Every structure is written in structure tokens, then in C-alpha cells.
């Protein structure tokens, strides 16, 4: 069954075959420092939400959106076509390990699959949720090869994977410039981390962010961050 998630400047058509719009993607799309990025790569675009958020936030950018799943590629293509940003986004159906580009990217953005394939597979969205086609090593290795000299990378992932991501990034000479620790609720445990990497090795900016003040009540910082998107 199809349904539509409405934002201020674009809509996301969703269906049960593709992982739906979630808070993690919205946070990633808002946190990422894409303002000076002419070329942006969206890895595992899914519904296309991150590409559309980037297109809205940076009107001069061009975005390449790739996805290995034909259902996701087709749905994203439709969402791009129905948006005011269709001329700014190129959609490609391709596995990341088979993707090559003549140009390097100023920003690479990805909300990667979180779970190891040894865990019980998600019934509806195994590829989107589990590291079947895309694991952290492949993601970081490939990102390093596709990133421009002064480019940046933005990821969001569970807090328990922080050390693994940082160690892999360091192996490919990528270093954290900004780290945001994300709590689902005020005074609750940290659940997610936003990590922005570049080739510059410097002391990272470290921040904390809270999504909900209490159950089902958005925090003021979340409302402010997402004010250009949510109706």
C-alpha cells in the first residue's frame, strides 16, 4: 500500500517494499554540512529523502543518488520526478562496490544498514536494515575513494558502533570533524551518533542532541532543526 509523507517543499511517496521515512534520515539530512558542496553522493537513497533534503538545503548542488535495490531505485526516481528538484538529482541503480565515478564528491551522505547479517533478518527490509550488500568497511573504503580532497562525509548509526566506525575511518585517513550524540528522550540514553568526517585531522566539535522532551513531544532543538522541512 502506498502512502505519502508530506514535507514543506516536497512529498515522499512510500510503499511497503522500501524502508520508510524515519527520524534518523531527517536528522542526517539536517545535520550534514552541505552548504559548500557542489557534488553530493547519496549512498543507499531508499525513498530519496536525503537527496531531496540536500537539494532543498543547497540549491546550487547536484546530487547523485544510488541504490542497489530496484524497488528503492524506482520509488526514489518517482519521488525525484514529482519534486521541484528533479533537474538536480541523478538516480542510479547500482551496488556500491560496482559504482565508479569520473568526478569526486564534495559531500557523501549515508544512513547505512545498522545490523550485522548474523542477527535475525528484518522481514520486510533485510537489505536496508542489515549489512547484506553494504557493510561499514565497504562504505568507508568506497567513500574515501570517491571523496574530493576537501570533501566531507556524513553518517548516522547506533552508538554501539562508534569505535568500529572511527577505527575504519582512521584506516582510510578519514577523521572526525564533528560528532553529535543523539538521545531519543531528555535524560535518556544515547542511541545514535552523527559523525562528519574529512581528510583533515583536527579536534572534532562534540555536541549532544535530544529528539523528544518526553514521549511524543518533540524537543525545541528538534523542532528548530527540522523547521524548514516539517509541515
PDB file of N, CA, C and O in Angstrom, residues 93-131:
ATOM      1  N   UNK A  93      20.783   2.856 -10.383  1.00  0.00           N
ATOM      2  CA  UNK A  93      20.558   1.542  -9.782  1.00  0.00           C
ATOM      3  C   UNK A  93      21.866   0.779  -9.839  1.00  0.00           C
ATOM      4  O   UNK A  93      22.288   0.316 -10.916  1.00  0.00           O
ATOM      5  N   UNK A  94      22.540   0.644  -8.679  1.00  0.00           N
ATOM      6  CA  UNK A  94      23.871   0.050  -8.678  1.00  0.00           C
ATOM      7  C   UNK A  94      24.289  -0.320  -7.264  1.00  0.00           C
ATOM      8  O   UNK A  94      23.996   0.411  -6.312  1.00  0.00           O
ATOM      9  N   UNK A  95      24.984  -1.445  -7.112  1.00  0.00           N
ATOM     10  CA  UNK A  95      25.626  -1.772  -5.840  1.00  0.00           C
ATOM     11  C   UNK A  95      26.791  -0.809  -5.622  1.00  0.00           C
ATOM     12  O   UNK A  95      27.477  -0.429  -6.583  1.00  0.00           O
ATOM     13  N   UNK A  96      27.052  -0.453  -4.372  1.00  0.00           N
ATOM     14  CA  UNK A  96      28.126   0.497  -4.093  1.00  0.00           C
ATOM     15  C   UNK A  96      29.474  -0.018  -4.574  1.00  0.00           C
ATOM     16  O   UNK A  96      30.282   0.744  -5.119  1.00  0.00           O
ATOM     17  N   UNK A  97      29.758  -1.307  -4.384  1.00  0.00           N
ATOM     18  CA  UNK A  97      31.074  -1.824  -4.772  1.00  0.00           C
ATOM     19  C   UNK A  97      31.285  -1.819  -6.285  1.00  0.00           C
ATOM     20  O   UNK A  97      32.424  -1.914  -6.758  1.00  0.00           O
ATOM     21  N   UNK A  98      30.208  -1.669  -7.053  1.00  0.00           N
ATOM     22  CA  UNK A  98      30.305  -1.603  -8.516  1.00  0.00           C
ATOM     23  C   UNK A  98      30.168  -0.180  -9.046  1.00  0.00           C
ATOM     24  O   UNK A  98      30.214   0.038 -10.254  1.00  0.00           O
ATOM     25  N   UNK A  99      30.018   0.778  -8.146  1.00  0.00           N
ATOM     26  CA  UNK A  99      29.808   2.172  -8.553  1.00  0.00           C
ATOM     27  C   UNK A  99      31.148   2.879  -8.725  1.00  0.00           C
ATOM     28  O   UNK A  99      31.995   2.868  -7.836  1.00  0.00           O
ATOM     29  N   UNK A 100      31.339   3.495  -9.887  1.00  0.00           N
ATOM     30  CA  UNK A 100      32.541   4.287 -10.156  1.00  0.00           C
ATOM     31  C   UNK A 100      32.120   5.617 -10.763  1.00  0.00           C
ATOM     32  O   UNK A 100      31.085   5.727 -11.429  1.00  0.00           O
ATOM     33  N   UNK A 101      32.918   6.629 -10.513  1.00  0.00           N
ATOM     34  CA  UNK A 101      32.562   7.972 -10.973  1.00  0.00           C
ATOM     35  C   UNK A 101      33.809   8.695 -11.478  1.00  0.00           C
ATOM     36  O   UNK A 101      34.891   8.591 -10.879  1.00  0.00           O
ATOM     37  N   UNK A 102      33.647   9.433 -12.578  1.00  0.00           N
ATOM     38  CA  UNK A 102      34.746  10.243 -13.111  1.00  0.00           C
ATOM     39  C   UNK A 102      34.975  11.498 -12.277  1.00  0.00           C
ATOM     40  O   UNK A 102      36.041  12.104 -12.353  1.00  0.00           O
ATOM     41  N   UNK A 103      33.966  11.877 -11.527  1.00  0.00           N
ATOM     42  CA  UNK A 103      34.104  13.062 -10.676  1.00  0.00           C
ATOM     43  C   UNK A 103      34.109  12.628  -9.213  1.00  0.00           C
ATOM     44  O   UNK A 103      33.551  11.594  -8.857  1.00  0.00           O
ATOM     45  N   UNK A 104      34.773  13.431  -8.388  1.00  0.00           N
ATOM     46  CA  UNK A 104      34.775  13.185  -6.957  1.00  0.00           C
ATOM     47  C   UNK A 104      33.705  14.046  -6.299  1.00  0.00           C
ATOM     48  O   UNK A 104      33.273  15.055  -6.858  1.00  0.00           O
ATOM     49  N   UNK A 105      33.289  13.660  -5.134  1.00  0.00           N
ATOM     50  CA  UNK A 105      32.153  14.306  -4.485  1.00  0.00           C
ATOM     51  C   UNK A 105      32.602  15.163  -3.301  1.00  0.00           C
ATOM     52  O   UNK A 105      33.509  14.796  -2.550  1.00  0.00           O
ATOM     53  N   UNK A 106      31.936  16.304  -3.158  1.00  0.00           N
ATOM     54  CA  UNK A 106      32.247  17.240  -2.074  1.00  0.00           C
ATOM     55  C   UNK A 106      31.562  16.832  -0.774  1.00  0.00           C
ATOM     56  O   UNK A 106      31.991  17.257   0.303  1.00  0.00           O
ATOM     57  N   UNK A 107      30.498  16.063  -0.885  1.00  0.00           N
ATOM     58  CA  UNK A 107      29.848  15.532   0.311  1.00  0.00           C
ATOM     59  C   UNK A 107      29.271  14.165  -0.025  1.00  0.00           C
ATOM     60  O   UNK A 107      28.645  13.995  -1.078  1.00  0.00           O
ATOM     61  N   UNK A 108      29.496  13.218   0.868  1.00  0.00           N
ATOM     62  CA  UNK A 108      28.916  11.880   0.741  1.00  0.00           C
ATOM     63  C   UNK A 108      28.053  11.645   1.974  1.00  0.00           C
ATOM     64  O   UNK A 108      28.518  11.824   3.106  1.00  0.00           O
ATOM     65  N   UNK A 109      26.803  11.272   1.742  1.00  0.00           N
ATOM     66  CA  UNK A 109      25.848  11.122   2.834  1.00  0.00           C
ATOM     67  C   UNK A 109      25.264   9.715   2.798  1.00  0.00           C
ATOM     68  O   UNK A 109      24.990   9.176   1.723  1.00  0.00           O
ATOM     69  N   UNK A 110      25.106   9.124   3.982  1.00  0.00           N
ATOM     70  CA  UNK A 110      24.582   7.757   4.014  1.00  0.00           C
ATOM     71  C   UNK A 110      24.003   7.436   5.384  1.00  0.00           C
ATOM     72  O   UNK A 110      24.618   7.734   6.413  1.00  0.00           O
ATOM     73  N   UNK A 111      22.817   6.851   5.371  1.00  0.00           N
ATOM     74  CA  UNK A 111      22.204   6.251   6.563  1.00  0.00           C
ATOM     75  C   UNK A 111      22.321   4.739   6.357  1.00  0.00           C
ATOM     76  O   UNK A 111      21.437   4.118   5.777  1.00  0.00           O
ATOM     77  N   UNK A 112      23.425   4.136   6.802  1.00  0.00           N
ATOM     78  CA  UNK A 112      23.732   2.757   6.397  1.00  0.00           C
ATOM     79  C   UNK A 112      22.909   1.724   7.145  1.00  0.00           C
ATOM     80  O   UNK A 112      22.321   2.014   8.204  1.00  0.00           O
ATOM     81  N   UNK A 113      22.869   0.490   6.633  1.00  0.00           N
ATOM     82  CA  UNK A 113      22.239  -0.600   7.386  1.00  0.00           C
ATOM     83  C   UNK A 113      22.941  -0.782   8.718  1.00  0.00           C
ATOM     84  O   UNK A 113      24.170  -0.764   8.790  1.00  0.00           O
ATOM     85  N   UNK A 114      22.169  -0.947   9.775  1.00  0.00           N
ATOM     86  CA  UNK A 114      22.730  -0.959  11.119  1.00  0.00           C
ATOM     87  C   UNK A 114      23.152  -2.341  11.608  1.00  0.00           C
ATOM     88  O   UNK A 114      24.056  -2.476  12.420  1.00  0.00           O
ATOM     89  N   UNK A 115      22.469  -3.394  11.154  1.00  0.00           N
ATOM     90  CA  UNK A 115      22.593  -4.681  11.822  1.00  0.00           C
ATOM     91  C   UNK A 115      23.483  -5.649  11.059  1.00  0.00           C
ATOM     92  O   UNK A 115      23.456  -5.706   9.829  1.00  0.00           O
ATOM     93  N   UNK A 116      24.256  -6.440  11.804  1.00  0.00           N
ATOM     94  CA  UNK A 116      25.079  -7.482  11.209  1.00  0.00           C
ATOM     95  C   UNK A 116      24.177  -8.573  10.639  1.00  0.00           C
ATOM     96  O   UNK A 116      23.077  -8.817  11.142  1.00  0.00           O
ATOM     97  N   UNK A 117      24.652  -9.244   9.597  1.00  0.00           N
ATOM     98  CA  UNK A 117      23.804 -10.255   8.960  1.00  0.00           C
ATOM     99  C   UNK A 117      23.657 -11.502   9.837  1.00  0.00           C
ATOM    100  O   UNK A 117      22.827 -12.357   9.558  1.00  0.00           O
ATOM    101  N   UNK A 118      24.442 -11.613  10.916  1.00  0.00           N
ATOM    102  CA  UNK A 118      24.299 -12.743  11.826  1.00  0.00           C
ATOM    103  C   UNK A 118      23.048 -12.625  12.690  1.00  0.00           C
ATOM    104  O   UNK A 118      22.599 -13.605  13.283  1.00  0.00           O
ATOM    105  N   UNK A 119      22.475 -11.398  12.769  1.00  0.00           N
ATOM    106  CA  UNK A 119      21.269 -11.206  13.558  1.00  0.00           C
ATOM    107  C   UNK A 119      20.044 -11.625  12.741  1.00  0.00           C
ATOM    108  O   UNK A 119      20.108 -11.778  11.522  1.00  0.00           O
ATOM    109  N   UNK A 120      18.917 -11.793  13.416  1.00  0.00           N
ATOM    110  CA  UNK A 120      17.682 -12.200  12.739  1.00  0.00           C
ATOM    111  C   UNK A 120      17.302 -11.137  11.717  1.00  0.00           C
ATOM    112  O   UNK A 120      17.208  -9.952  12.037  1.00  0.00           O
ATOM    113  N   UNK A 121      17.090 -11.558  10.483  1.00  0.00           N
ATOM    114  CA  UNK A 121      16.850 -10.602   9.410  1.00  0.00           C
ATOM    115  C   UNK A 121      15.477  -9.943   9.533  1.00  0.00           C
ATOM    116  O   UNK A 121      14.487 -10.595   9.877  1.00  0.00           O
ATOM    117  N   UNK A 122      15.468  -8.640   9.228  1.00  0.00           N
ATOM    118  CA  UNK A 122      14.219  -7.892   9.202  1.00  0.00           C
ATOM    119  C   UNK A 122      13.332  -8.463   8.096  1.00  0.00           C
ATOM    120  O   UNK A 122      13.777  -8.652   6.963  1.00  0.00           O
ATOM    121  N   UNK A 123      12.101  -8.750   8.410  1.00  0.00           N
ATOM    122  CA  UNK A 123      11.224  -9.470   7.478  1.00  0.00           C
ATOM    123  C   UNK A 123      10.955  -8.683   6.199  1.00  0.00           C
ATOM    124  O   UNK A 123      11.011  -9.234   5.101  1.00  0.00           O
ATOM    125  N   UNK A 124      10.660  -7.391   6.335  1.00  0.00           N
ATOM    126  CA  UNK A 124      10.281  -6.603   5.158  1.00  0.00           C
ATOM    127  C   UNK A 124      11.477  -5.981   4.442  1.00  0.00           C
ATOM    128  O   UNK A 124      11.489  -5.875   3.218  1.00  0.00           O
ATOM    129  N   UNK A 125      12.490  -5.540   5.215  1.00  0.00           N
ATOM    130  CA  UNK A 125      13.564  -4.754   4.613  1.00  0.00           C
ATOM    131  C   UNK A 125      14.942  -5.264   5.029  1.00  0.00           C
ATOM    132  O   UNK A 125      15.717  -4.548   5.662  1.00  0.00           O
ATOM    133  N   UNK A 126      15.270  -6.503   4.662  1.00  0.00           N
ATOM    134  CA  UNK A 126      16.554  -7.062   5.111  1.00  0.00           C
ATOM    135  C   UNK A 126      17.768  -6.302   4.596  1.00  0.00           C
ATOM    136  O   UNK A 126      18.743  -6.114   5.322  1.00  0.00           O
ATOM    137  N   UNK A 127      17.748  -5.837   3.335  1.00  0.00           N
ATOM    138  CA  UNK A 127      18.914  -5.149   2.771  1.00  0.00           C
ATOM    139  C   UNK A 127      19.069  -3.756   3.362  1.00  0.00           C
ATOM    140  O   UNK A 127      20.183  -3.285   3.603  1.00  0.00           O
ATOM    141  N   UNK A 128      17.962  -3.075   3.619  1.00  0.00           N
ATOM    142  CA  UNK A 128      18.019  -1.736   4.190  1.00  0.00           C
ATOM    143  C   UNK A 128      18.456  -1.753   5.644  1.00  0.00           C
ATOM    144  O   UNK A 128      19.100  -0.822   6.126  1.00  0.00           O
ATOM    145  N   UNK A 129      18.106  -2.827   6.370  1.00  0.00           N
ATOM    146  CA  UNK A 129      18.382  -2.880   7.804  1.00  0.00           C
ATOM    147  C   UNK A 129      19.642  -3.657   8.157  1.00  0.00           C
ATOM    148  O   UNK A 129      20.242  -3.430   9.195  1.00  0.00           O
ATOM    149  N   UNK A 130      20.049  -4.609   7.291  1.00  0.00           N
ATOM    150  CA  UNK A 130      21.174  -5.481   7.606  1.00  0.00           C
ATOM    151  C   UNK A 130      22.302  -5.313   6.595  1.00  0.00           C
ATOM    152  O   UNK A 130      22.068  -4.957   5.437  1.00  0.00           O
ATOM    153  N   UNK A 131      23.526  -5.607   7.036  1.00  0.00           N
ATOM    154  CA  UNK A 131      24.706  -5.383   6.206  1.00  0.00           C
ATOM    155  C   UNK A 131      24.927  -6.545   5.241  1.00  0.00           C
ATOM    156  O   UNK A 131      25.954  -7.232   5.263  1.00  0.00           O
TER     157      UNK A 131
END
